[in-house]
JSON list of C-alpha atoms and ligand atoms in Angstrom, two decimals:
[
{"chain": "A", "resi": 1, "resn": "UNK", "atom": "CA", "xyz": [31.95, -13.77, -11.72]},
{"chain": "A", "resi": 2, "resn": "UNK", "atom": "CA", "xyz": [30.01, -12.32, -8.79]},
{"chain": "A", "resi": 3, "resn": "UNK", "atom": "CA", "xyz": [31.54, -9.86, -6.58]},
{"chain": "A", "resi": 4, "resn": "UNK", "atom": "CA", "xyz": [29.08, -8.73, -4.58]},
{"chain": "A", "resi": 5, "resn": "UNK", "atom": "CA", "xyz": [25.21, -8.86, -3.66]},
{"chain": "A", "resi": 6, "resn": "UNK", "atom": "CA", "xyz": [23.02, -6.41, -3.08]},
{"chain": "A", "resi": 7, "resn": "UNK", "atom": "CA", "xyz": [19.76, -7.38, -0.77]},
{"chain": "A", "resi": 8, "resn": "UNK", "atom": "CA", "xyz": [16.42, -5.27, -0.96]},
{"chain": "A", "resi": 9, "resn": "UNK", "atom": "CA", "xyz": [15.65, -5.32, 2.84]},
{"chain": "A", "resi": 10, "resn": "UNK", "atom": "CA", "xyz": [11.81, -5.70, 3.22]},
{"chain": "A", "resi": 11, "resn": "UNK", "atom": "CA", "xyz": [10.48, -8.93, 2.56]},
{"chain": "A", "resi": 12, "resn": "UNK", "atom": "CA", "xyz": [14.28, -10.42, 1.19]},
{"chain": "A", "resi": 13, "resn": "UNK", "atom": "CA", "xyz": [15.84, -10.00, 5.42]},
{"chain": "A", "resi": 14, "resn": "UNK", "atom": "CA", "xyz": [13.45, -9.46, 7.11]},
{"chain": "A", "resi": 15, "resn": "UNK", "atom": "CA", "xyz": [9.69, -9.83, 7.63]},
{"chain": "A", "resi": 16, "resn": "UNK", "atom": "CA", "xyz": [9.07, -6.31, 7.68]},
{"chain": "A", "resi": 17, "resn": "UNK", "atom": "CA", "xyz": [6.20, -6.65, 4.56]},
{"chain": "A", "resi": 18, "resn": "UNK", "atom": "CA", "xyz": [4.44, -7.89, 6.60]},
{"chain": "A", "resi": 19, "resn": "UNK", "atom": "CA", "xyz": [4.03, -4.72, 8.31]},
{"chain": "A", "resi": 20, "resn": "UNK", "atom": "CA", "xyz": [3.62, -2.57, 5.53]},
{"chain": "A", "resi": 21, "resn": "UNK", "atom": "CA", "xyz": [0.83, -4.94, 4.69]},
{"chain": "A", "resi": 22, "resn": "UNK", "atom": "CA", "xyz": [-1.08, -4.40, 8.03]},
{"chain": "A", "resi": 23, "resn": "UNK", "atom": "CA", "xyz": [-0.50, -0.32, 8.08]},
{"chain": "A", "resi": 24, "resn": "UNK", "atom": "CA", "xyz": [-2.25, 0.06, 4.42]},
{"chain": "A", "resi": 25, "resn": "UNK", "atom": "CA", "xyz": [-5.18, -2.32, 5.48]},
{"chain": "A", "resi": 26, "resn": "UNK", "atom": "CA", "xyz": [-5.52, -0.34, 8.39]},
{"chain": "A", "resi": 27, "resn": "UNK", "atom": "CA", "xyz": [-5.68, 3.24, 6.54]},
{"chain": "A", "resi": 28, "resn": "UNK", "atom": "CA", "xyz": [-7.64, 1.51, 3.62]},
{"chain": "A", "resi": 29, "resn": "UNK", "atom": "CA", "xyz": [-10.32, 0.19, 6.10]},
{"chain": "A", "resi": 30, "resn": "UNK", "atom": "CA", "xyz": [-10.63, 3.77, 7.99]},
{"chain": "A", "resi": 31, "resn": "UNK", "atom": "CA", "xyz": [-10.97, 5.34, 4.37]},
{"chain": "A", "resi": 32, "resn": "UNK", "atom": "CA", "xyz": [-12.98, 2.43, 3.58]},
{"chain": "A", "resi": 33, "resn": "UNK", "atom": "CA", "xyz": [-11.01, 1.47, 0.53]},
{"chain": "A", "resi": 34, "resn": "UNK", "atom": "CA", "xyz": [-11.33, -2.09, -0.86]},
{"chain": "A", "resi": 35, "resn": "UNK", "atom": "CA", "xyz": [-7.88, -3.74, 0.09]},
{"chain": "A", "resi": 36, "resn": "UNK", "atom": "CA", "xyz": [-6.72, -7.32, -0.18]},
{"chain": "A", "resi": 37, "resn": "UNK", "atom": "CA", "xyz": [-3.20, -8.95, 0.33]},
{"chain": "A", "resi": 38, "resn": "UNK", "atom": "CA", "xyz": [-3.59, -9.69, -3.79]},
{"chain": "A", "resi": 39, "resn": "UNK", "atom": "CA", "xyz": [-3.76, -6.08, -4.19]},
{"chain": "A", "resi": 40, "resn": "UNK", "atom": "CA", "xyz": [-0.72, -5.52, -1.93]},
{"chain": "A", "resi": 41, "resn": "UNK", "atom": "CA", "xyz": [1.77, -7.51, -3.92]},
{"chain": "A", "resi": 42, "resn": "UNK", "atom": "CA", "xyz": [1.89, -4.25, -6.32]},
{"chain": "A", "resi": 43, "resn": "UNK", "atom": "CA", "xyz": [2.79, -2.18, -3.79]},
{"chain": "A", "resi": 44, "resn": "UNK", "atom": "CA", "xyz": [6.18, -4.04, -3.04]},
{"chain": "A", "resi": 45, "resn": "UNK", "atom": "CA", "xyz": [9.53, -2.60, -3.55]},
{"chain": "A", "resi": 46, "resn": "UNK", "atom": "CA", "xyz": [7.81, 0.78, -4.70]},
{"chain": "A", "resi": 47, "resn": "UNK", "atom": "CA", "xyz": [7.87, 4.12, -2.37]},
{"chain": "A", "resi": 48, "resn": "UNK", "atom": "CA", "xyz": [5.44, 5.31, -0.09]},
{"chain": "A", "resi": 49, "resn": "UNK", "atom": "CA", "xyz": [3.72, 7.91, -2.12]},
{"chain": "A", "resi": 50, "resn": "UNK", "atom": "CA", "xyz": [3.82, 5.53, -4.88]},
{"chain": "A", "resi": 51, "resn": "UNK", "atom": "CA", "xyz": [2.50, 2.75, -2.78]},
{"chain": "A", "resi": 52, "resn": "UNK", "atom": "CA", "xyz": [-0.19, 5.24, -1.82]},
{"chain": "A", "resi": 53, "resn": "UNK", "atom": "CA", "xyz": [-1.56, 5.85, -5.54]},
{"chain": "A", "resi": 54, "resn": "UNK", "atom": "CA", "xyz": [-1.97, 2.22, -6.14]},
{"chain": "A", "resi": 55, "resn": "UNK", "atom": "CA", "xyz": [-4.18, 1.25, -2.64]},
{"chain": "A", "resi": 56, "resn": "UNK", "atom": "CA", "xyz": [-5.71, 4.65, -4.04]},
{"chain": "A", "resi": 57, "resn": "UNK", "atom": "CA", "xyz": [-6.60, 3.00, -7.76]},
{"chain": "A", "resi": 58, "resn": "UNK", "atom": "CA", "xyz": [-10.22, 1.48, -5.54]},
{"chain": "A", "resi": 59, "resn": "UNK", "atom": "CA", "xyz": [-10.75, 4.68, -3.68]},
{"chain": "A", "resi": 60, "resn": "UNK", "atom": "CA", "xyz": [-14.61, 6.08, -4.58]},
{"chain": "A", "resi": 61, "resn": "UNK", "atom": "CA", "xyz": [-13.34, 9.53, -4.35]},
{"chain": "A", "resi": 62, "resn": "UNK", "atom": "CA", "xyz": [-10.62, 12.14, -5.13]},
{"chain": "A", "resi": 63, "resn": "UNK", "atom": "CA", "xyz": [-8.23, 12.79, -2.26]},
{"chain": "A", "resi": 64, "resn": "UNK", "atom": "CA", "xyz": [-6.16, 16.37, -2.61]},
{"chain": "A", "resi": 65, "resn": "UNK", "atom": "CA", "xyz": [-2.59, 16.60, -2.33]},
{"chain": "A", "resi": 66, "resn": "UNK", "atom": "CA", "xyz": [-2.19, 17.67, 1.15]},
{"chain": "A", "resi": 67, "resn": "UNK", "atom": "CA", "xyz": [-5.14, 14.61, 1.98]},
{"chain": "A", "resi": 68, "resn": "UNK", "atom": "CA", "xyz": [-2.67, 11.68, -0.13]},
{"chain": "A", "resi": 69, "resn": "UNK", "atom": "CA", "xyz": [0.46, 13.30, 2.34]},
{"chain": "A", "resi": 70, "resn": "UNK", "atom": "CA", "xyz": [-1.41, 13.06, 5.39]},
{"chain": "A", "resi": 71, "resn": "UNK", "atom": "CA", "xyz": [-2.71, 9.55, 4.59]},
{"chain": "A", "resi": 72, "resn": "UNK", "atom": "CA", "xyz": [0.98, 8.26, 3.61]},
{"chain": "A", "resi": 73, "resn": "UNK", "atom": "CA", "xyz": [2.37, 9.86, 6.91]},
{"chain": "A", "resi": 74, "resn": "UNK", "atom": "CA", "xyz": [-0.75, 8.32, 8.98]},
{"chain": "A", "resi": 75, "resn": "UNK", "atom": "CA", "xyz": [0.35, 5.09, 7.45]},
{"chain": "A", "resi": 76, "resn": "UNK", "atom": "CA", "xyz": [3.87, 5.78, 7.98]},
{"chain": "A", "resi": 77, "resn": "UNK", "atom": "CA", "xyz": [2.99, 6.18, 11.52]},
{"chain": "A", "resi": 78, "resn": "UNK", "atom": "CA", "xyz": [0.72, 2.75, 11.74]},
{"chain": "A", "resi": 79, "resn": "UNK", "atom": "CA", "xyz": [4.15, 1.31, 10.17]},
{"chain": "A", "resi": 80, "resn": "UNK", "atom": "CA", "xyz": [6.54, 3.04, 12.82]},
{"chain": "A", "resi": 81, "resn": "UNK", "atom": "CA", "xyz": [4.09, 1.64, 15.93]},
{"chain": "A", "resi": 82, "resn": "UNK", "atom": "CA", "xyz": [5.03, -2.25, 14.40]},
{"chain": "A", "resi": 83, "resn": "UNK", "atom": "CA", "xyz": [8.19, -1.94, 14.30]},
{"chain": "A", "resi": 84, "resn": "UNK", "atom": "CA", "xyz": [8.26, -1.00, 17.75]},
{"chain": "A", "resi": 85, "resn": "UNK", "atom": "CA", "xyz": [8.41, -4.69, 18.20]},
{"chain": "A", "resi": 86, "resn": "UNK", "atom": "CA", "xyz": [10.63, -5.86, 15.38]},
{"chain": "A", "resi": 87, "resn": "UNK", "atom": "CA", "xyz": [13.74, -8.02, 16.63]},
{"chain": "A", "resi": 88, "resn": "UNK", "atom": "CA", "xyz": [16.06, -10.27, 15.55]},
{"chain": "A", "resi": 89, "resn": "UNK", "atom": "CA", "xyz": [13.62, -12.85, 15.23]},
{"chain": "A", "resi": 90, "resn": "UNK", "atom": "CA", "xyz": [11.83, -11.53, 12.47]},
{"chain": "A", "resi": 91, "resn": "UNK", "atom": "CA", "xyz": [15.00, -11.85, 10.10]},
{"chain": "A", "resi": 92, "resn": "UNK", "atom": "CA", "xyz": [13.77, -14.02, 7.66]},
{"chain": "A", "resi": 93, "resn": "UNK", "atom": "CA", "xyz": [14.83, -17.47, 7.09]},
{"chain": "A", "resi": 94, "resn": "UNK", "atom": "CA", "xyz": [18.46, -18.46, 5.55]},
{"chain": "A", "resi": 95, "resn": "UNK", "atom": "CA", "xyz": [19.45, -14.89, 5.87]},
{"chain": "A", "resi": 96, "resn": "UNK", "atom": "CA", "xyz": [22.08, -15.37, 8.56]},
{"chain": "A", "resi": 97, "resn": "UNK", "atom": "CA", "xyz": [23.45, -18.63, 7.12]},
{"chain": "A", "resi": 98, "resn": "UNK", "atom": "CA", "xyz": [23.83, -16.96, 3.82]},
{"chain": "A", "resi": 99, "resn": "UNK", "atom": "CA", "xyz": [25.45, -13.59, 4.49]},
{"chain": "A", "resi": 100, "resn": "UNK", "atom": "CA", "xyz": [27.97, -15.78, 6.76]},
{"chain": "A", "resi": 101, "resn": "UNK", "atom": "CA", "xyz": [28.74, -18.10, 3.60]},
{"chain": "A", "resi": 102, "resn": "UNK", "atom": "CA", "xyz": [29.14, -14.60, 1.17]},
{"chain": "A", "resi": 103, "resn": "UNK", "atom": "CA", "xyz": [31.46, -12.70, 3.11]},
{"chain": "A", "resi": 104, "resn": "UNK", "atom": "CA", "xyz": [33.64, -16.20, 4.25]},
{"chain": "A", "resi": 105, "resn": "UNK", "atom": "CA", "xyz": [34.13, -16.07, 0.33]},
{"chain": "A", "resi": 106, "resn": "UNK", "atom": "CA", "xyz": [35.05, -12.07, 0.45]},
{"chain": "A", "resi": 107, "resn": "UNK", "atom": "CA", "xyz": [31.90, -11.42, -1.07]},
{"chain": "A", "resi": 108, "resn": "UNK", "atom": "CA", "xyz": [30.38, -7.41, -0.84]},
{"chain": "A", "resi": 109, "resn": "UNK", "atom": "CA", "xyz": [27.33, -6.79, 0.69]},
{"chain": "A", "resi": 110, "resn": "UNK", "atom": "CA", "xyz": [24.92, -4.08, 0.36]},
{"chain": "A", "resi": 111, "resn": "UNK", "atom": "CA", "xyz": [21.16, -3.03, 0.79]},
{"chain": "A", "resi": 112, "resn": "UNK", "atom": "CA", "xyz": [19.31, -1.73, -1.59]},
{"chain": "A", "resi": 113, "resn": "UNK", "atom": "CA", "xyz": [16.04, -0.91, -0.12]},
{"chain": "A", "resi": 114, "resn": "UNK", "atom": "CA", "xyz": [13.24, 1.90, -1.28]},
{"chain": "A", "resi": 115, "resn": "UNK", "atom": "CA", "xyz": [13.02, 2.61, 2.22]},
{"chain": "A", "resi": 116, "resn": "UNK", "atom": "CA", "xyz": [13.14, 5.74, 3.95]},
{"chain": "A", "resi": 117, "resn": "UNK", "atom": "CA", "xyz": [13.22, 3.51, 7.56]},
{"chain": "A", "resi": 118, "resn": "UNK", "atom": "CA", "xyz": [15.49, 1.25, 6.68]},
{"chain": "A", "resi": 119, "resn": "UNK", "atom": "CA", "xyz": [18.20, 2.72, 9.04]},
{"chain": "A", "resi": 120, "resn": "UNK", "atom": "CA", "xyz": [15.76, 1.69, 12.33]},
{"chain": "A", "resi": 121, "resn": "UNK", "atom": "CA", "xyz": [14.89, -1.15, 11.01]},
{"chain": "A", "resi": 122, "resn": "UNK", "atom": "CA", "xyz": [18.31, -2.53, 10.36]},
{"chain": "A", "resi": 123, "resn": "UNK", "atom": "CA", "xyz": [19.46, -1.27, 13.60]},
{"chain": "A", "resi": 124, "resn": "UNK", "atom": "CA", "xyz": [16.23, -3.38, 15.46]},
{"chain": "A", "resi": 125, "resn": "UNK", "atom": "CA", "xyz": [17.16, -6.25, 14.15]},
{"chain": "A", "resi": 126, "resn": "UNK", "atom": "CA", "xyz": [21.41, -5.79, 14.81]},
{"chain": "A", "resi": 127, "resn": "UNK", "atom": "CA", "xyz": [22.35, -5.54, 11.51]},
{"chain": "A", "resi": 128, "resn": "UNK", "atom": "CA", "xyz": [23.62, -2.12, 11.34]},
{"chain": "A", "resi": 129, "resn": "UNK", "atom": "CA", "xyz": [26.90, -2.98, 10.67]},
{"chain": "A", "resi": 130, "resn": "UNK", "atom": "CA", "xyz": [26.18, -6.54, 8.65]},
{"chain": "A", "resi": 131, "resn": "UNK", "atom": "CA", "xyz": [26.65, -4.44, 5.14]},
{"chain": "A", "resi": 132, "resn": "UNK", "atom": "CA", "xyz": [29.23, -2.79, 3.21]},
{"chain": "A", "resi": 133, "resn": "UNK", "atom": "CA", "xyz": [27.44, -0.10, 1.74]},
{"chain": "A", "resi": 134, "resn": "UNK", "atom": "CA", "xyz": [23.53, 0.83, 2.69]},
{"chain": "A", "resi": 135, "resn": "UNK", "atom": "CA", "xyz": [21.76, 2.53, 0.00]},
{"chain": "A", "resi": 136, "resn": "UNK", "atom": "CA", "xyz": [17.89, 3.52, 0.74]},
{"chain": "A", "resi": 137, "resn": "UNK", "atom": "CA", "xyz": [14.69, 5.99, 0.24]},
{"chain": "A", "resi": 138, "resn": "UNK", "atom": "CA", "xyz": [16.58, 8.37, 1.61]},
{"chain": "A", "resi": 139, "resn": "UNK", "atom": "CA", "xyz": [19.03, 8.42, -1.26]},
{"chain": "A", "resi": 140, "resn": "UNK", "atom": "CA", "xyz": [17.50, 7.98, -4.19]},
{"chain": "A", "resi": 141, "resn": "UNK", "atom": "CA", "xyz": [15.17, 10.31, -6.62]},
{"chain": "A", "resi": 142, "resn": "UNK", "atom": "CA", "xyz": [13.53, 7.41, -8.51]},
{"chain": "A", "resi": 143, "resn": "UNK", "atom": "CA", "xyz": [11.65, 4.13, -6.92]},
{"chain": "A", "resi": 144, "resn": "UNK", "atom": "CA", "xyz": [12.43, 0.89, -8.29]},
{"chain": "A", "resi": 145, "resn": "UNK", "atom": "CA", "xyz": [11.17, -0.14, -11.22]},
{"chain": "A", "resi": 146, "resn": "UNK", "atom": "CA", "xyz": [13.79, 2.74, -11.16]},
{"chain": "A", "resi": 147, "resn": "UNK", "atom": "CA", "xyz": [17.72, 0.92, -11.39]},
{"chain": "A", "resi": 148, "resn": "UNK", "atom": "CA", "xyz": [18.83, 4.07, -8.85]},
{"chain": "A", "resi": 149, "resn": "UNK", "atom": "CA", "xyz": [18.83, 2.02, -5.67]},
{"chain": "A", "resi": 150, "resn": "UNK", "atom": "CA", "xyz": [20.67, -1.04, -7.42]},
{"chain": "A", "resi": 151, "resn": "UNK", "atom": "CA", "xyz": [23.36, 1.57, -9.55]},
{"chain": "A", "resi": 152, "resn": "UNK", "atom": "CA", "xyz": [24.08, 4.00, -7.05]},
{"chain": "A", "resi": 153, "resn": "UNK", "atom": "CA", "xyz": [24.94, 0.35, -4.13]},
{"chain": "A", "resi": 154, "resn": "UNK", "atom": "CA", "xyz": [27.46, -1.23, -7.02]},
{"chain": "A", "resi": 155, "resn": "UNK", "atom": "CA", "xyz": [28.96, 2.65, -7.28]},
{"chain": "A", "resi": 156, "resn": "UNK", "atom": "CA", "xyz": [30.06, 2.59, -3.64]},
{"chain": "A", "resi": 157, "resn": "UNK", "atom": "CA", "xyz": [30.68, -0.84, -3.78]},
{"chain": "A", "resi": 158, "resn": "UNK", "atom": "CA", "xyz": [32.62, -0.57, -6.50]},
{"chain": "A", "resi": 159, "resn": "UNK", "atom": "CA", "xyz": [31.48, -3.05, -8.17]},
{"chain": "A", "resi": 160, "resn": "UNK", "atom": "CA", "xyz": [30.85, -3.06, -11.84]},
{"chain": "A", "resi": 161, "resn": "UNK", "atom": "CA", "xyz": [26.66, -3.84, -12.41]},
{"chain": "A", "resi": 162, "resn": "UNK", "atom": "CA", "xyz": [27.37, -7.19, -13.97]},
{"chain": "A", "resi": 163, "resn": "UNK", "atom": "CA", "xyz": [29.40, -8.70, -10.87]},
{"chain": "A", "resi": 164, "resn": "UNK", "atom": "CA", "xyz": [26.49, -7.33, -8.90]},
{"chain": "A", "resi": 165, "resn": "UNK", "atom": "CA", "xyz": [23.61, -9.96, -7.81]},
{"chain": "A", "resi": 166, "resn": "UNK", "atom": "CA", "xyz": [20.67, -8.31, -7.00]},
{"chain": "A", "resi": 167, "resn": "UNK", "atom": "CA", "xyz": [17.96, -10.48, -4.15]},
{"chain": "A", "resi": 168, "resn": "UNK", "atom": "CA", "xyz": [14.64, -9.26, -4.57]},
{"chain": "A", "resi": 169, "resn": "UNK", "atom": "CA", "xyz": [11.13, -10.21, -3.43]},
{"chain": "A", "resi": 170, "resn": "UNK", "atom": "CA", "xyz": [9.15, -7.39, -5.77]},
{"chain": "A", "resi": 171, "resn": "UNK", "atom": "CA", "xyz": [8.54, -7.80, -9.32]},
{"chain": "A", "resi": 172, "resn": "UNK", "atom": "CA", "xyz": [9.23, -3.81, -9.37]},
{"chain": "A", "resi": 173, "resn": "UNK", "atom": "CA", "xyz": [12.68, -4.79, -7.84]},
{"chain": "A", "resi": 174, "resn": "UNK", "atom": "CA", "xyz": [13.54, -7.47, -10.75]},
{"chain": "A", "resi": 175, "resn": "UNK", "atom": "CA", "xyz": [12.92, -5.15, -12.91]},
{"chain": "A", "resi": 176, "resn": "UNK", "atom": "CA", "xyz": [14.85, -2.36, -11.15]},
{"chain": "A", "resi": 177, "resn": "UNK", "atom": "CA", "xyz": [18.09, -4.69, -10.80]},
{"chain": "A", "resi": 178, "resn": "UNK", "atom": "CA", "xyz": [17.88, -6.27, -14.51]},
{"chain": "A", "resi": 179, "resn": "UNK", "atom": "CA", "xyz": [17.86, -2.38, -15.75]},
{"chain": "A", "resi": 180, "resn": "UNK", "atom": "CA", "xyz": [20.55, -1.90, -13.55]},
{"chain": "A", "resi": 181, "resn": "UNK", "atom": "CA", "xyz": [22.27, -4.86, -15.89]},
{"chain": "A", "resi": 182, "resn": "UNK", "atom": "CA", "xyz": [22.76, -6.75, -12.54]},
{"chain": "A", "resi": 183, "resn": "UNK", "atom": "CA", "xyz": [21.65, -10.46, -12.54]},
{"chain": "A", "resi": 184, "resn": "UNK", "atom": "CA", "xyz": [18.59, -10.81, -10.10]},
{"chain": "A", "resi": 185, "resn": "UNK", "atom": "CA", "xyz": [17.73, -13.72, -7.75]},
{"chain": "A", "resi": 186, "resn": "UNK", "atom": "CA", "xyz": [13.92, -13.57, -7.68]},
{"chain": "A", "resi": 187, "resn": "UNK", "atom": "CA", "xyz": [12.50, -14.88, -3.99]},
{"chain": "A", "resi": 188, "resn": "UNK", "atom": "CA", "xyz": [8.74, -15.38, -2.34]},
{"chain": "A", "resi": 189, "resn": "UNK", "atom": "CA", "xyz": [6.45, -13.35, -4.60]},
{"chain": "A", "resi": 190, "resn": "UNK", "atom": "CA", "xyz": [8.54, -12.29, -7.41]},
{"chain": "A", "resi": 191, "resn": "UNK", "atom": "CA", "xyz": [9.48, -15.86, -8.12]},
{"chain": "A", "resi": 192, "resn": "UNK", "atom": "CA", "xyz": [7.04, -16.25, -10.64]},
{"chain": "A", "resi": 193, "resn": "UNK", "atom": "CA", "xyz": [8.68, -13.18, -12.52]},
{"chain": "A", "resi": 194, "resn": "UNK", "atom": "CA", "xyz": [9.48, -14.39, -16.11]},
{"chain": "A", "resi": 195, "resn": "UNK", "atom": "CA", "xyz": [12.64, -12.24, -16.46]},
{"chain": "A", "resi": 196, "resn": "UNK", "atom": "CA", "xyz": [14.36, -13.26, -12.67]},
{"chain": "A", "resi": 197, "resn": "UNK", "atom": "CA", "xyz": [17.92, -14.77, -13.59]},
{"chain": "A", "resi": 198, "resn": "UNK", "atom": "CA", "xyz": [17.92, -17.27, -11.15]},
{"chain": "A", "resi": 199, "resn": "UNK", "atom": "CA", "xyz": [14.63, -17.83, -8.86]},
{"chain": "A", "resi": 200, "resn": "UNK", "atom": "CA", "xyz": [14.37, -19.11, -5.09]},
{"chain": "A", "resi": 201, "resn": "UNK", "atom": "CA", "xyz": [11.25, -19.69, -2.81]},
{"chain": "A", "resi": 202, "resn": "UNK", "atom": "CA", "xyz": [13.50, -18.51, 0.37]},
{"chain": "A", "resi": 203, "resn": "UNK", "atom": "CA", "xyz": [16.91, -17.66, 0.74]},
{"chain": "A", "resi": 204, "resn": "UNK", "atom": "CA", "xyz": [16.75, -21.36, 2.41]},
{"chain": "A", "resi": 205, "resn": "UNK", "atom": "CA", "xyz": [16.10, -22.68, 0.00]},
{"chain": "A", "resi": 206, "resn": "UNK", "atom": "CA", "xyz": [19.07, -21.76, -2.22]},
{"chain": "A", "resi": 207, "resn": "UNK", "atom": "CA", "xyz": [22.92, -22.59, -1.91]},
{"chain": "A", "resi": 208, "resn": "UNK", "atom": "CA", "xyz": [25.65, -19.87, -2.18]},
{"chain": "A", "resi": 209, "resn": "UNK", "atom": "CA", "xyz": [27.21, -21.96, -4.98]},
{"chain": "A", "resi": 210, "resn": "UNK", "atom": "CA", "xyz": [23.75, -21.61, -6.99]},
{"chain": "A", "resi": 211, "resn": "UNK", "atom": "CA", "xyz": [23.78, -17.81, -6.80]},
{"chain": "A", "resi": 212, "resn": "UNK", "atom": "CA", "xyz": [27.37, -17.29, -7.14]},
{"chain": "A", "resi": 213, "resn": "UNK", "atom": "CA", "xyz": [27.34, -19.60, -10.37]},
{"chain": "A", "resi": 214, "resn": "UNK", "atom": "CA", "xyz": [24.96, -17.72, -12.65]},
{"chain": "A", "resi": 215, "resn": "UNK", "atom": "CA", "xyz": [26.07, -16.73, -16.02]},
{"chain": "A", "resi": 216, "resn": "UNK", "atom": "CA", "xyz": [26.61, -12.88, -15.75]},
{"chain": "A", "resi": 217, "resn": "UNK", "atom": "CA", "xyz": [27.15, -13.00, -19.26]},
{"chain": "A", "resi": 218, "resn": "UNK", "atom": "CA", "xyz": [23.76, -12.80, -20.21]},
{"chain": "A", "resi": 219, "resn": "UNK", "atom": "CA", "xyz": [23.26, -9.50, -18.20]},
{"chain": "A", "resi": 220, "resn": "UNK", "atom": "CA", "xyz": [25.90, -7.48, -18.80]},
{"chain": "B", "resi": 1, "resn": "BG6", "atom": "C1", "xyz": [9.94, -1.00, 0.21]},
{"chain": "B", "resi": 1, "resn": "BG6", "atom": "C2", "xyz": [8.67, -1.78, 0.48]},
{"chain": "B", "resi": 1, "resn": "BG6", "atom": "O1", "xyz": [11.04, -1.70, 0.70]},
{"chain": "B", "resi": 1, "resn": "BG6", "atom": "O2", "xyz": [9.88, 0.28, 0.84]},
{"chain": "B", "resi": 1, "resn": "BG6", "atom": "C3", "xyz": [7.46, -0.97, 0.03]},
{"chain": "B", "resi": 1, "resn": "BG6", "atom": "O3", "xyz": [8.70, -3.00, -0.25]},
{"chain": "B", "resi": 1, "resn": "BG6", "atom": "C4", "xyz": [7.47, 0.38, 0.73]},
{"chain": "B", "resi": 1, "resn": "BG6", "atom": "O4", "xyz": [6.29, -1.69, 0.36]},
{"chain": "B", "resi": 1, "resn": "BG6", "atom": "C5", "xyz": [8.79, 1.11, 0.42]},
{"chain": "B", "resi": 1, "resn": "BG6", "atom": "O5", "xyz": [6.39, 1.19, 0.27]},
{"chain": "B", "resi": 1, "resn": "BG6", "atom": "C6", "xyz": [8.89, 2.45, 1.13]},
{"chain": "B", "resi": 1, "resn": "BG6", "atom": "O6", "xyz": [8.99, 2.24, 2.51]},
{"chain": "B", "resi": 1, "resn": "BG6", "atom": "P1", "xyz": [8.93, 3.37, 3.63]},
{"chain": "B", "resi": 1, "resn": "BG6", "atom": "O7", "xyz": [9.45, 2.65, 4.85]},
{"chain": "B", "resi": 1, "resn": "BG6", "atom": "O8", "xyz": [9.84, 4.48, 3.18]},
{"chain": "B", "resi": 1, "resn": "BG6", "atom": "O9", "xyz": [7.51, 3.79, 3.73]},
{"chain": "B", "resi": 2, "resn": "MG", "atom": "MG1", "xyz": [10.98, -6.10, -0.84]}
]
């Protein structure tokens, strides 16, 4: 039985993806680094220095460690400018609908996010208080693949992993929340993961009673 559900933030509520896309084109195209939105899927659901690494796999040249930390911040600070703009509009679609449903049914909420601005962001869009527990970049040591994020949420939820969905849009993130030994609702891009336990183009387009009633036996 499912107890809880534990939301990755960017590109599962809200459009925020997006974003990152547009602040790693716009450092790539400076550096002149070959960048596409194909080559961006990788970098979802993994941390910023991590994220940097990958757009850095096409890079001609070497780029010291004090050059990759001012690049990351750079983009950091491309990222911060777009969310200057970031409201309530850009939750994503069935979000609202969906939380609603989950907690009518005393389900547990929680984020779990690789995101070191997830605080801001949640607060921009008025959902600082929508969650039970919040766990982010700022907490964790290890970036999903990494189960961190998804163990440490179900710890303060208190919530044992297997009553713990996991919603995820990153094929890093399925992997994170099946390693946790949480079932994992795979949405957008990491639909097409072979492992998801239950998969969803949109969190329209999927009832509460279809991600409430998967099998947690197979997971835990
Ligand atoms: C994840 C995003 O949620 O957070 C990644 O999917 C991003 O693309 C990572 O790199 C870290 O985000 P931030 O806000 O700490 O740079
Ligand atoms: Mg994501």
């Amino acid at each position: 039985m499912i107890r809880a559900v534990i939301f990755d933030l960017d590109g599962v509520i809200v459009s925020t993806d997006e974003f990152h896309f547009r602040a790693w084109k716009r450092v790539a195209d400076e550096e002149g680094i070959p960048f596409t939105r194909q080559n961006n899927e990788r970098l979802r659901g993994v941390s910023r220095m991590e994220s940097l690494e990958i757009m850095l796999e096409r890079a001609a040249r070497k780029y010291s460690q004090a050059g990759k930390v001012a690049m990351a911040e750079r983009k950091n600070g491309y990222y911060r400018e777009l969310l200057k703009d970031l409201t309530p509009a850009d939750i994503l679609p069935g979000v609202l609908p969906v939380l609603d449903d989950l907690r009518k049914r005393g389900i547990k909420l929680a984020i779990g996010s690789s995101s070191k601005n997830a605080g801001p962001i949640l607060k921009a869009i008025g959902m600082e208080t929508a969650f039970d527990v919040v766990v982010d970049g700022t907490h964790i040591t290890q970036s999903k693949p990494d189960p961190e994020v998804f163990a440490k949420a179900g710890v303060s939820l208190g919530v044992p992993p297997g009553q713990c969905l996991v919603v995820e849009d990153a094929d890093a993130g399925v992997e994170a929340g099946l390693a946790a030994g949480m079932p994992v609702l795979a949405v957008g891009f990491a639909a097409a993961h072979p492992n998801a336990t239950l998969k969803a183009r949109s969190l329209a387009e999927i009832t509460v009673e279809e991600m409430l009633r998967v099998d947690t036996r197979e997971v835990s």
